[in-house]
XYZ file of C-alpha atoms in Angstrom:
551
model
C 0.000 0.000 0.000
C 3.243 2.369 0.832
C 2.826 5.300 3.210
C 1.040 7.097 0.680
C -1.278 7.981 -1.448
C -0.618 9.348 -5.201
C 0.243 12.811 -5.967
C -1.776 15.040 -7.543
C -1.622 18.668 -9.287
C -3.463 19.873 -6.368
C -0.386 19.105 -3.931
C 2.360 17.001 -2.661
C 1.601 13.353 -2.240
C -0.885 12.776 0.849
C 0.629 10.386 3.821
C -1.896 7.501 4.831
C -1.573 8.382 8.437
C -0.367 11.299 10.201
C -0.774 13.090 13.542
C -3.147 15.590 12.917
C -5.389 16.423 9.812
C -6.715 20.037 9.349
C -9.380 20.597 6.762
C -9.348 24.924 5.679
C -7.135 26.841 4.396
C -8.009 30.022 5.822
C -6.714 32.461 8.759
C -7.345 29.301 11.469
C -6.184 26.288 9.166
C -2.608 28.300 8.372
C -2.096 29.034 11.895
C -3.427 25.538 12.864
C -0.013 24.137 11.011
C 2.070 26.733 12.432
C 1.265 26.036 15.802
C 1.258 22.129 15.669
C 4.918 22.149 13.855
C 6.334 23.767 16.818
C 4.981 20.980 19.273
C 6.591 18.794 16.828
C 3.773 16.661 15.427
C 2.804 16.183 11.873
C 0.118 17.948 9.837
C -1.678 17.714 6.866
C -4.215 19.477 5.315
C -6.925 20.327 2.885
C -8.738 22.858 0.952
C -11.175 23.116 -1.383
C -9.927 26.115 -3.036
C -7.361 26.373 -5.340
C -5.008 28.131 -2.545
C -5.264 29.279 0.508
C -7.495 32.450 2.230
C -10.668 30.260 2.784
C -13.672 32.816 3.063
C -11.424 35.354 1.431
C -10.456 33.400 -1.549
C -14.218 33.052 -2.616
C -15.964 35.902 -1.377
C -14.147 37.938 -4.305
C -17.654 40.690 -5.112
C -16.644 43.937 -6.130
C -16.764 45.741 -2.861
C -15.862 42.542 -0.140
C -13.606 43.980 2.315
C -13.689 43.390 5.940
C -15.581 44.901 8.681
C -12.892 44.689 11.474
C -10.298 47.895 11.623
C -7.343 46.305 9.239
C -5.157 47.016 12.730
C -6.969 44.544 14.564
C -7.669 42.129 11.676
C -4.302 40.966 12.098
C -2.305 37.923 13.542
C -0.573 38.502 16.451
C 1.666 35.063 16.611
C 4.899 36.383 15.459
C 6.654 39.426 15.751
C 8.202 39.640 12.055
C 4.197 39.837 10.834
C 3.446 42.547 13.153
C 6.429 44.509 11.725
C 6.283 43.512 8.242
C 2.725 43.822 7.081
C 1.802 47.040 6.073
C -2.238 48.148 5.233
C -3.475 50.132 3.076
C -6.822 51.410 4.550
C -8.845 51.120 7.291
C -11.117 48.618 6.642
C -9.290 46.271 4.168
C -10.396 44.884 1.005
C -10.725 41.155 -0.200
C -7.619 41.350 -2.625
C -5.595 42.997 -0.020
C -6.949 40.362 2.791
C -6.116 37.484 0.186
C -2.433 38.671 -0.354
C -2.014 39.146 3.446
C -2.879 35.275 3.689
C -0.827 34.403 1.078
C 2.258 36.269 2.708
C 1.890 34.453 5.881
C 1.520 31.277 3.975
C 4.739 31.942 1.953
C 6.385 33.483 4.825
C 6.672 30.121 7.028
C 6.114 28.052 4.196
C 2.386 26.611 5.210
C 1.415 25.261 1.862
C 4.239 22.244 1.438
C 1.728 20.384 4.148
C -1.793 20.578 2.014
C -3.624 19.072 -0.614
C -5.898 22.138 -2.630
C -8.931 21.264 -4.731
C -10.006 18.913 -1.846
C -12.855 18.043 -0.174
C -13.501 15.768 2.863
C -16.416 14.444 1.984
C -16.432 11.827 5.441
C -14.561 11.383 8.614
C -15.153 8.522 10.916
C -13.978 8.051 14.564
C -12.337 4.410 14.734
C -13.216 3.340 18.699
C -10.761 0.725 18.949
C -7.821 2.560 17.180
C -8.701 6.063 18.940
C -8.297 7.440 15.175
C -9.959 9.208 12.655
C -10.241 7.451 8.543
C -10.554 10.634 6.545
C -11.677 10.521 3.255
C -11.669 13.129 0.575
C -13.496 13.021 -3.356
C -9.862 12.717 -4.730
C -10.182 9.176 -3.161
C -7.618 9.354 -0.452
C -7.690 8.012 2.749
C -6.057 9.210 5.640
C -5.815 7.757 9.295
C -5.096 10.568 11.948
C -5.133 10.832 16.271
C -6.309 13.887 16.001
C -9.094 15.809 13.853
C -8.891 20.065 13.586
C -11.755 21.572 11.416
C -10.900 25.009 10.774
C -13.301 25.025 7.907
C -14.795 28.287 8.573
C -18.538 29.791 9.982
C -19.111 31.519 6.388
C -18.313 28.940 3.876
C -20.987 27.281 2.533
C -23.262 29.847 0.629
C -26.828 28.931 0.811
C -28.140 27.890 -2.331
C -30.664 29.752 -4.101
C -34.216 28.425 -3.265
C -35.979 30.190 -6.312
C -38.301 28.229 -9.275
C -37.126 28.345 -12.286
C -33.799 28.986 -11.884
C -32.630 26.720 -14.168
C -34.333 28.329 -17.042
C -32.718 31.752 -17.132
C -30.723 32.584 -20.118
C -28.835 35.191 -18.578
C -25.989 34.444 -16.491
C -26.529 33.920 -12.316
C -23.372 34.183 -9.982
C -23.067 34.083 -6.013
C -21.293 36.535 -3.636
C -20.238 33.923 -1.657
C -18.370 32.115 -4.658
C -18.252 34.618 -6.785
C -15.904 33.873 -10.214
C -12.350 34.393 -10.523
C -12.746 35.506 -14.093
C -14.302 38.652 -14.399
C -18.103 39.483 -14.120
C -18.664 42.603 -16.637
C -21.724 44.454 -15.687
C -21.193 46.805 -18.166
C -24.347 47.937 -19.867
C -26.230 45.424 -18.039
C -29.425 45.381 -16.316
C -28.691 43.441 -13.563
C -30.385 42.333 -10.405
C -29.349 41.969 -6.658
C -31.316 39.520 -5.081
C -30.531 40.296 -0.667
C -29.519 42.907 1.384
C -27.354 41.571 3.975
C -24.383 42.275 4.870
C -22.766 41.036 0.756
C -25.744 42.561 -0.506
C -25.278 45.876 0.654
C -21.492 45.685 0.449
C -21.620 45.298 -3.776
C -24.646 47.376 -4.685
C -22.989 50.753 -4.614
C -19.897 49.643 -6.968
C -22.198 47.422 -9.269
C -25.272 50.529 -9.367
C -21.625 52.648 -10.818
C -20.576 50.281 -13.507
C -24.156 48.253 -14.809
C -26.291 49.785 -17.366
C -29.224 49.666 -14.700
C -29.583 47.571 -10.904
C -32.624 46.424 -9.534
C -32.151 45.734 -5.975
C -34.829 43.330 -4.572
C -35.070 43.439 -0.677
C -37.193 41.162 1.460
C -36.453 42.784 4.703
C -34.293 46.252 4.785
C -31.183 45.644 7.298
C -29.488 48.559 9.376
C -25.941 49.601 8.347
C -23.750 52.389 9.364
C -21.019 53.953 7.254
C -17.544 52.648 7.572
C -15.801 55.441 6.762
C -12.918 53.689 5.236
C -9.851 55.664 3.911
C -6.151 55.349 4.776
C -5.209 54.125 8.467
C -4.638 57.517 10.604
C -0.939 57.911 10.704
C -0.992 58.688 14.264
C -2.800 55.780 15.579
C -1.151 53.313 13.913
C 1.850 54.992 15.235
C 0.526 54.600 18.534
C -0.601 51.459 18.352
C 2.425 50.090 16.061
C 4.846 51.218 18.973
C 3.410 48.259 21.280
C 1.607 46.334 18.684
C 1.959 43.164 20.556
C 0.468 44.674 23.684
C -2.787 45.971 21.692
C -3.448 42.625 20.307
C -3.212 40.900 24.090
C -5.576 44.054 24.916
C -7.974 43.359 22.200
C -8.146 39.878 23.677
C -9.461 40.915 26.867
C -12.822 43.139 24.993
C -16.018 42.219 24.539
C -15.664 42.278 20.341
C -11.898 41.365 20.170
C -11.169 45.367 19.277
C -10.341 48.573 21.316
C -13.316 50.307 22.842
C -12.953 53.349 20.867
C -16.195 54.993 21.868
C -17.754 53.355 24.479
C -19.751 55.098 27.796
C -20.383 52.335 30.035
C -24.105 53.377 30.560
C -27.116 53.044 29.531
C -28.607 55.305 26.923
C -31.679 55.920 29.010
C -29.287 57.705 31.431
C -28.708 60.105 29.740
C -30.359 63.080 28.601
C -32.036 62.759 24.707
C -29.905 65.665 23.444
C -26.268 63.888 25.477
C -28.209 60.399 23.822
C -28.239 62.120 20.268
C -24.594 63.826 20.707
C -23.110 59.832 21.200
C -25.090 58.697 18.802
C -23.829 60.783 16.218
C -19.825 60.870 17.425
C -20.450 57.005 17.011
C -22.044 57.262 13.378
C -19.079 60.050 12.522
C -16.652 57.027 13.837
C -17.608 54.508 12.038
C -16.937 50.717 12.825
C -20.219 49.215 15.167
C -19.551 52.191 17.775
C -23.177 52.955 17.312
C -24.082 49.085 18.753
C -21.431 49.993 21.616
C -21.592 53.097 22.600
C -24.350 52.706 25.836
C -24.224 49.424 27.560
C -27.476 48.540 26.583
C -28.647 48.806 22.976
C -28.825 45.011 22.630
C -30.642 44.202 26.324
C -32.755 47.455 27.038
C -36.085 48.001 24.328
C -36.341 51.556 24.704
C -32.224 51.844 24.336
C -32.176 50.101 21.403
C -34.912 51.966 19.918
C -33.510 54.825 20.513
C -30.354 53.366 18.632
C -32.640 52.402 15.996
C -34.508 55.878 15.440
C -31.243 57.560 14.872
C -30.506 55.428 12.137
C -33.876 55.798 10.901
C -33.445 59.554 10.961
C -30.125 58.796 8.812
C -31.616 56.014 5.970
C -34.206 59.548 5.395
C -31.797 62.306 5.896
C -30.003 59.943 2.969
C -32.547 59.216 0.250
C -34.501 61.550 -1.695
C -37.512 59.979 -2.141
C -39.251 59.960 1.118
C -41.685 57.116 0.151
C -38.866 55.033 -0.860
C -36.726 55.859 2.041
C -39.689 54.319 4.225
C -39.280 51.075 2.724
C -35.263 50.941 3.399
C -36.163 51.182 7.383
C -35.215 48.355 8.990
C -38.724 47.739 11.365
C -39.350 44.432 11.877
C -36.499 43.531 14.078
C -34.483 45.264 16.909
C -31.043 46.807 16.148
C -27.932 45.004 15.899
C -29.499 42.059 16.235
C -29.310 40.829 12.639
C -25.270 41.490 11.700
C -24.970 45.224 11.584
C -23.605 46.297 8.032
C -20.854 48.678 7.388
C -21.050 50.208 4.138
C -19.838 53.180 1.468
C -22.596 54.803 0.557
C -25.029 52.274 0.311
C -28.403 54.467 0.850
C -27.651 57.461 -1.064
C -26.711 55.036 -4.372
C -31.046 54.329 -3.983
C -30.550 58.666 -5.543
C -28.958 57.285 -8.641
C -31.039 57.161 -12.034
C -30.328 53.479 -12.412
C -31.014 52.186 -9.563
C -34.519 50.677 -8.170
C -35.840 48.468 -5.469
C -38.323 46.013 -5.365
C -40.232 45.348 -1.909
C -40.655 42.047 -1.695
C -42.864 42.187 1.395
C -45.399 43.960 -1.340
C -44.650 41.998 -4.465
C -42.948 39.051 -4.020
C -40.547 36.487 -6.368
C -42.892 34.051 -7.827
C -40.032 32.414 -10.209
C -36.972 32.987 -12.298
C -37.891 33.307 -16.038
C -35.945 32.643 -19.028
C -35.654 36.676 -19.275
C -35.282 38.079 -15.970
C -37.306 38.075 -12.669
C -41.293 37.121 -12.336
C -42.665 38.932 -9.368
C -46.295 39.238 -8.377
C -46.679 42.369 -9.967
C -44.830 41.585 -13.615
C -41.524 40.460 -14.949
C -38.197 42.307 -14.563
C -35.900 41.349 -17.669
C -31.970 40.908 -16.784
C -28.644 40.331 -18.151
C -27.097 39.151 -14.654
C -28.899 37.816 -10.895
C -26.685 38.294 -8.262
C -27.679 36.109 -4.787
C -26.285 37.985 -2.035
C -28.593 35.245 -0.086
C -25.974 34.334 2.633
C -24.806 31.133 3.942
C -25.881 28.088 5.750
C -23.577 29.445 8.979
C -21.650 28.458 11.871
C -23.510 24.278 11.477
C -23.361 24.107 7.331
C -19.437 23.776 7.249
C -18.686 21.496 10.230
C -22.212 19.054 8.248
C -20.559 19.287 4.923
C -17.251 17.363 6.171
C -19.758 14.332 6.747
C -18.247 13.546 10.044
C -19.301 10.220 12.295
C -18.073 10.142 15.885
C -18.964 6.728 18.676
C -21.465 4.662 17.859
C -22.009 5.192 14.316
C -23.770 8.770 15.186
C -23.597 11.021 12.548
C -23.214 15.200 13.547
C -26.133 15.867 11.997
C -28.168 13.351 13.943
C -26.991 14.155 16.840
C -27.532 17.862 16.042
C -31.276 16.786 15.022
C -32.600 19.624 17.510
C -29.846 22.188 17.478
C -25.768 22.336 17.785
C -24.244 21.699 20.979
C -20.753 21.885 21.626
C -18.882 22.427 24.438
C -16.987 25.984 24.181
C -17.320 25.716 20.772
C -14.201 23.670 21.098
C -15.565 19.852 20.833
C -18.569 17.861 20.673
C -19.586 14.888 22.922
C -19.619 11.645 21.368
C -16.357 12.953 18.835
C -13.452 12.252 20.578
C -10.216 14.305 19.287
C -12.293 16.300 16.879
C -11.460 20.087 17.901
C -13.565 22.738 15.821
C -12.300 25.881 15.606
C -15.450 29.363 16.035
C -17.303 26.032 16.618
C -21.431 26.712 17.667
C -21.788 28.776 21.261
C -18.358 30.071 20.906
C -17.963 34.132 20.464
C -17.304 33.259 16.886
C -18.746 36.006 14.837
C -19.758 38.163 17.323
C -15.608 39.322 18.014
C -12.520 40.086 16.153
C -11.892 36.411 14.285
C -8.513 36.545 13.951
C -8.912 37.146 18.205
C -11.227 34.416 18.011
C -8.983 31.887 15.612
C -5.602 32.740 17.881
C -7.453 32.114 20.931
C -8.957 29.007 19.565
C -5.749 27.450 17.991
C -3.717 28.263 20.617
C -6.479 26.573 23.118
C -6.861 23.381 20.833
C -2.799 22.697 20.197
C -2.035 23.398 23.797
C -4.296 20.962 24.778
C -2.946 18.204 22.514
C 0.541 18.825 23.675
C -0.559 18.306 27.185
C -2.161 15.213 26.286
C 1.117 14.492 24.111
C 3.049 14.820 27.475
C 0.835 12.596 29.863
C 0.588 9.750 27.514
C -3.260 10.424 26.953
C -4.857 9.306 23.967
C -8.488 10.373 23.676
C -10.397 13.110 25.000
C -13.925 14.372 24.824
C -16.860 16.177 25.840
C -18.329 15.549 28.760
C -22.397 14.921 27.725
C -23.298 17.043 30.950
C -20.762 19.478 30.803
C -21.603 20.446 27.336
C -25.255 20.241 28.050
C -24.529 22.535 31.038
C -22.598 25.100 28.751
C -25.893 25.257 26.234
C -28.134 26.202 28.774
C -25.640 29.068 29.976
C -25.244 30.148 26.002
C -29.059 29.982 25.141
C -29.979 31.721 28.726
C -27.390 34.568 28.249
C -28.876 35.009 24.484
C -32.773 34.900 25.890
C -31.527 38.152 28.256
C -30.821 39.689 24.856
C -32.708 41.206 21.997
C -30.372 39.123 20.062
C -33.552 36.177 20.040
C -36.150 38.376 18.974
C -34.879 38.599 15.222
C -34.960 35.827 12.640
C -31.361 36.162 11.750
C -28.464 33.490 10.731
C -27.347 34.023 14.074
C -30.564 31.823 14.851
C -30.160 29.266 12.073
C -33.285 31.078 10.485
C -32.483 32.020 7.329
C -32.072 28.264 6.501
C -35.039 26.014 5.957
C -35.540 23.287 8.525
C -32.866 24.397 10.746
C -33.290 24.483 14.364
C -33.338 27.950 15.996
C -31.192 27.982 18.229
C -28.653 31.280 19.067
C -25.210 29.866 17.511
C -23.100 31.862 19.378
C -21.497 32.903 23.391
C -22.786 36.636 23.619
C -21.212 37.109 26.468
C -18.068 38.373 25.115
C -14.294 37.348 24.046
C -13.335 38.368 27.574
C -15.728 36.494 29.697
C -15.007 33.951 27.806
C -11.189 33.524 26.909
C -11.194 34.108 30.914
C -14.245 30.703 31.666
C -11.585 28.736 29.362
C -8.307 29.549 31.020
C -10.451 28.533 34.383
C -11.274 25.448 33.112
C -7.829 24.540 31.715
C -6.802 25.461 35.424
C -8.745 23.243 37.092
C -7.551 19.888 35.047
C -9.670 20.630 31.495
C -12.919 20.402 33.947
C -15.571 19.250 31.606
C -13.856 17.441 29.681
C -12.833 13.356 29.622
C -9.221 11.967 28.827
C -8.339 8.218 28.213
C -4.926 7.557 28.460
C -2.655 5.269 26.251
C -3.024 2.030 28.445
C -6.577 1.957 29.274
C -7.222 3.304 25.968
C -5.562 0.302 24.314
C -7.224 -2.545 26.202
C-alpha cells in the first residue's frame, strides 16, 4: 500500500496516516499548522480552493472587504508579521486580505503540508484505534489521532431556493463564490437579489458600472457607514509602537477590538440631546460604535430603539424619495441584532437614475424566467442575478465534512434539535475532533482573527498536554456540554439578540433548528471561563490515556 497515497496537481503526495489532519485553508487552518509544527507533530491538510485564504479566496464581489479595523484584523503570533505587514486602509479589502494570507503562507512556508482542490467528503472516529479514517473526493484516505476543522462559519453559501432557476438565459453568480474571471456588468441590467451584509457591500460599486440595478429586498437591514480611507498615521503609530500589547488588549474586549467609543451606561441615562450627541460621534466614527456606545442597545427596548430611530433619521436624511426611504427602514427587528452592516454609501446610491428596489414584502418572487425576474406584480428582464442570499452558517461547514463520531452517530443526527458543543471547542460523542469558532463560541460576534488565535492556541495546547501525559483520547463531557448550552441559550434569551430571525438563529435556513449559535457574552468572559477550566484539570472534559485506551 506504501505510506502514501498518489500525488496530484493539487499538492504534494498525501501520507496515509499522520498526527493531525486540518481541513481549511483560511486564517485558522494556516495558523493551525504553524502552531502544531512547533509541538513537533505532523500535519496535513486540505482545501477546497485552489489556494489558501478560505472565506477570502471566494468571497471575491466587487466591494468585499472586511468589517474589522485592518489594525486589529491581524495575527498577532509572530513578531516579524506585526512589523512587516503594512495596510493600506482602514477597513481592508478582499484582494488585499487574500495577499495578506498568502504572505503568511509563503512566509513560514504553510502550503508544502496541504492538498488544494479537496474536499472531505467523510470522517469517521475508529473506537478501537482512537483514530480518525478521513476521506476526501480525490479518493484518499487518511488515518489521523487527532481531527482540527478550521473550515470556517461563512463557507458554505446557501443555495438559491428560487423556481425556475434553471431556465434563465442570462448568467446567475453568487457573492459567496463569486468567479475568478471577471463578471462585466457593463451595460447590463442586472439584479441583486438580498440585502445583507454582501448585498449591501456590492450594490454601490455594481449601481456605478451596470447599465441599470434592480435591488430586490425582502427585509431592509441597518448599516452604518464605515468610513474607510487610509489608516490615521498617528494611531497606527501609537498602536504600532506596542503592537503586541494591543493585540493581548484586544483579547481581553467584549468584540476582540479597542473600545474606541464606548460610555459604560445606559442610553436611558442620559439626557435625549447627550443620547443624540453619542449617537452621532459614534455614526461620525464609524466601525459598530453605534451598537457599543451605551451598555445597553442590545438588552434594554427603549435603548435600542432609541439606537434604531437615529438610524432611521439617517436612511431619510439619505434618500430623496421619502416614500422610498420608508421602505429601506429596517422595522421588523431590533437593532444590531441581525449582523450590523458597514457600508460606502449604500443608501444614497437608492438617488442614482439606475437604480430601483423592489419590496418584496409587497410583491414578491414568484419564479426565475428565461428573461429576468417574475414577481407578483410583472416580470423584470436581466442580463445578470446576483444572490447575495448568505450562507448556511456556523452548522453548514462542520455538516458538509460528513463527520461520524462513537457509535455510528452522525453530527447531523446528533444535532437533530440544534448544535451543541462544548466551548465551541468539541462535541460529545467525537473524541479528538477540535472545531475551531465552533457553535456557542464568540465566533462572529468578536474580532476572528482574536477568536482563531485564541482558539488554535487553546486546541494545540491541549494536545501537547495530552502528548506529554501519555493520553490518547479526550472528549466532551455529555453534561458538561449540556450545562454550557443552557448558559449560552440563557445569556442570548436576556438579549434582543432572540427576537430577530437572523443566521445568528439558524433562520435564514429552511428546517434548521433555531437555536442562538453563538457565546454573547463576550471574548473576555469567555477567553477568561476557558483559562479557568484549563486550570482546574480541562474540567468538563474526559481523557483516556494510552493504556486503558488500548485494552
Amino acid at each position: 500500500m506504501g505510506d502514501v497515497n498518489a500525488a496530484t496537481s493539487a499538492g504534494p503526495p498525501v501520507p496515509r496516516r499522520v498526527d493531525v489532519i486540518v481541513v481549511g485553508a483560511g486564517f485558522a487552518g494556516l495558523y493551525a499548522h504553524y502552531k502544531l509544527r512547533q509541538i513537533g507533530l505532523t500535519a496535513f491538510g486540505f482545501e477546497g480552493a485552489p489556494d489558501v485564504g478560505g472565506t477570502w479566496y471566494w468571497n471575491c464581489y466587487p466591494g468585499a472587504r472586511c468589517d474589522v479595523e485592518s489594525l486589529d484584523y491581524s495575527y498577532s503570533f509572530a513578531p516579524e508579521l506585526l512589523t512587516e505587514w503594512k495596510w493600506s486602509e482602514r477597513f481592508a479589502t478582499q484582494p488585499e486580505i487574500l495577499k495578506y494570507a498568502n504572505y503568511v503562507a509563503d512566509r513560514f512556508d504553510l502550503r508544502r503540508d496541504y492538498q488544494f482542490d479537496t474536499k472531505v467528503i467523510a470522517a469517521d472516529f475508529e473506537e478501537a484505534a482512537n483514530e480518525w479514517v478521513v476521506k476526501t473526493d480525490r479518493g484518499d484516505t487518511v488515518r489521523c489521532r487527532y481531527f482540527l476543522a478550521a473550515v470556517g462559519g461563512l463557507s458554505v453559501p446557501k443555495a438559491p431556493e428560487i423556481e425556475g432557476i434553471e431556465t434563465f438565459n442570462g448568467r446567475w453568480v453568487q457573492t459567496g463564490n463569486w468567479p475568478k474571471e471577471p463578471v462585466d456588468v457593463k451595460g447590463k441590467h442586472v439584479a441583486v437579489i438580498g440585502t445583507g451584509s454582501s448585498g449591501i457591500q456590492c450594490i454601490p460599486l455594481l449601481a456605478q458600472d451596470s447599465a441599470h440595478l434592480t435591488v430586490f429586498q425582502r427585509t431592509p437591514n441597518f448599516s452604518v457607514p464605515a468610513h474607510n480611507g487610509p489608516i490615521d498615521p498617528a494611531y497606527e503609530a501609537r498602536v504600532r509602537a506596542d503592537y503586541a500589547a494591543h493585540h493581548k488588549r484586544n483579547r481581553m474586549t467584549k468584540g476582540g477590538v479597542p473600545p474606541r467609543i464606548n460610555t459604560g451606561v445606559s442610553a436611558m441615562s442620559v439626557s435625549a440631546q447627550e443620547r443624540r450627541a453619542k449617537f452621532e460621534e459614534a455614526w461620525n466614527f464609524g466601525t459598530f460604535a453605534l451598537q457599543s456606545v451605551f451598555n445597553d442597545t442590545s438588552s434594554n427596548p427603549d435603548s435600542n430603539a432609541a439606537a434604531a430611530a437615529f438610524v432611521h433619521d439617517k436612511i431619510r436624511a439619505a434618500v430623496n424619495d421619502p416614500a422610498l426611504a420608508e421602505k429601506l427602514l429596517p422595522t421588523t427587528f431590533p437593532f444590531g441584532t441581525k449582523r450590523l452592516c458597514l457600508d460606502t454609501g449604500y443608501y444614497a446610491t437608492f438617488n442614482r437614475d439606475n437604480v430601483d428596489l423592489v419590496d418584496l414584502r409587497e410583491t414578491p418572487i414568484e419564479r426565475i424566467t428565461p428573461a429576468g425576474i417574475q414577481t407578483t406584480a410583472g416580470e423584470y428582464p436581466f442580463d445578470l442575478i446576483v444572490f447575495a442570499t448568505g450562507f448556511d452558517a456556523v452548522t453548514g461547514p462542520l455538516f458538509a465534512l460528513g463527520l461520524t463520531g462513537i457509535g455510528g452517530i452522525s453530527l447531523k443526527d446528533a444535532w437533530a434539535q440544534g448544535p451543541q458543543s462544548y466551548l465551541g471547542l468539541m462535541v460529545s460523542g467525537f473524541p479528538n475532533m477540535f472545531t475551531v469558532n465552533g457553535p456557542s463560541s464568540p465566533s462572529v460576534l468578536a474580532n476572528m482573527l482574536q477568536t482563531i488565535e485564541h482558539h488554535v492556541d487553546w486546541i494545540v495546547d491541549c494536545i501537547a498536554h495530552m502528548e506529554m501525559n501519555g493520553l490518547v483520547r479526550i472528549d466532551a463531557d455529555h453534561d458538561a456540554q449540556v450545562a454550557w448550552a443552557h448558559e449560552v441559550a440563557s445569556m442570548a434569551e436576556q438579549t434582543l439578540y432572540t427576537k430577530a430571525d437572523s443566521w445568528y438563529m439558524g433562520a435564514n435556513v429552511p428546517g434548521k433548528p433555531r437555536v442562538f449559535l453563538m457565546f454573547i457574552g463576550g471574548l473576555d468572559r469567555y477567553v477568561e471561563r476557558v483559562e479557568r477550566i484549563v486550570s482546574e484539570g480541562y474540567s468538563g472534559f474526559n481523557f483516556v490515556p494510552a493504556k486503558a485506551g488500548n485494552e
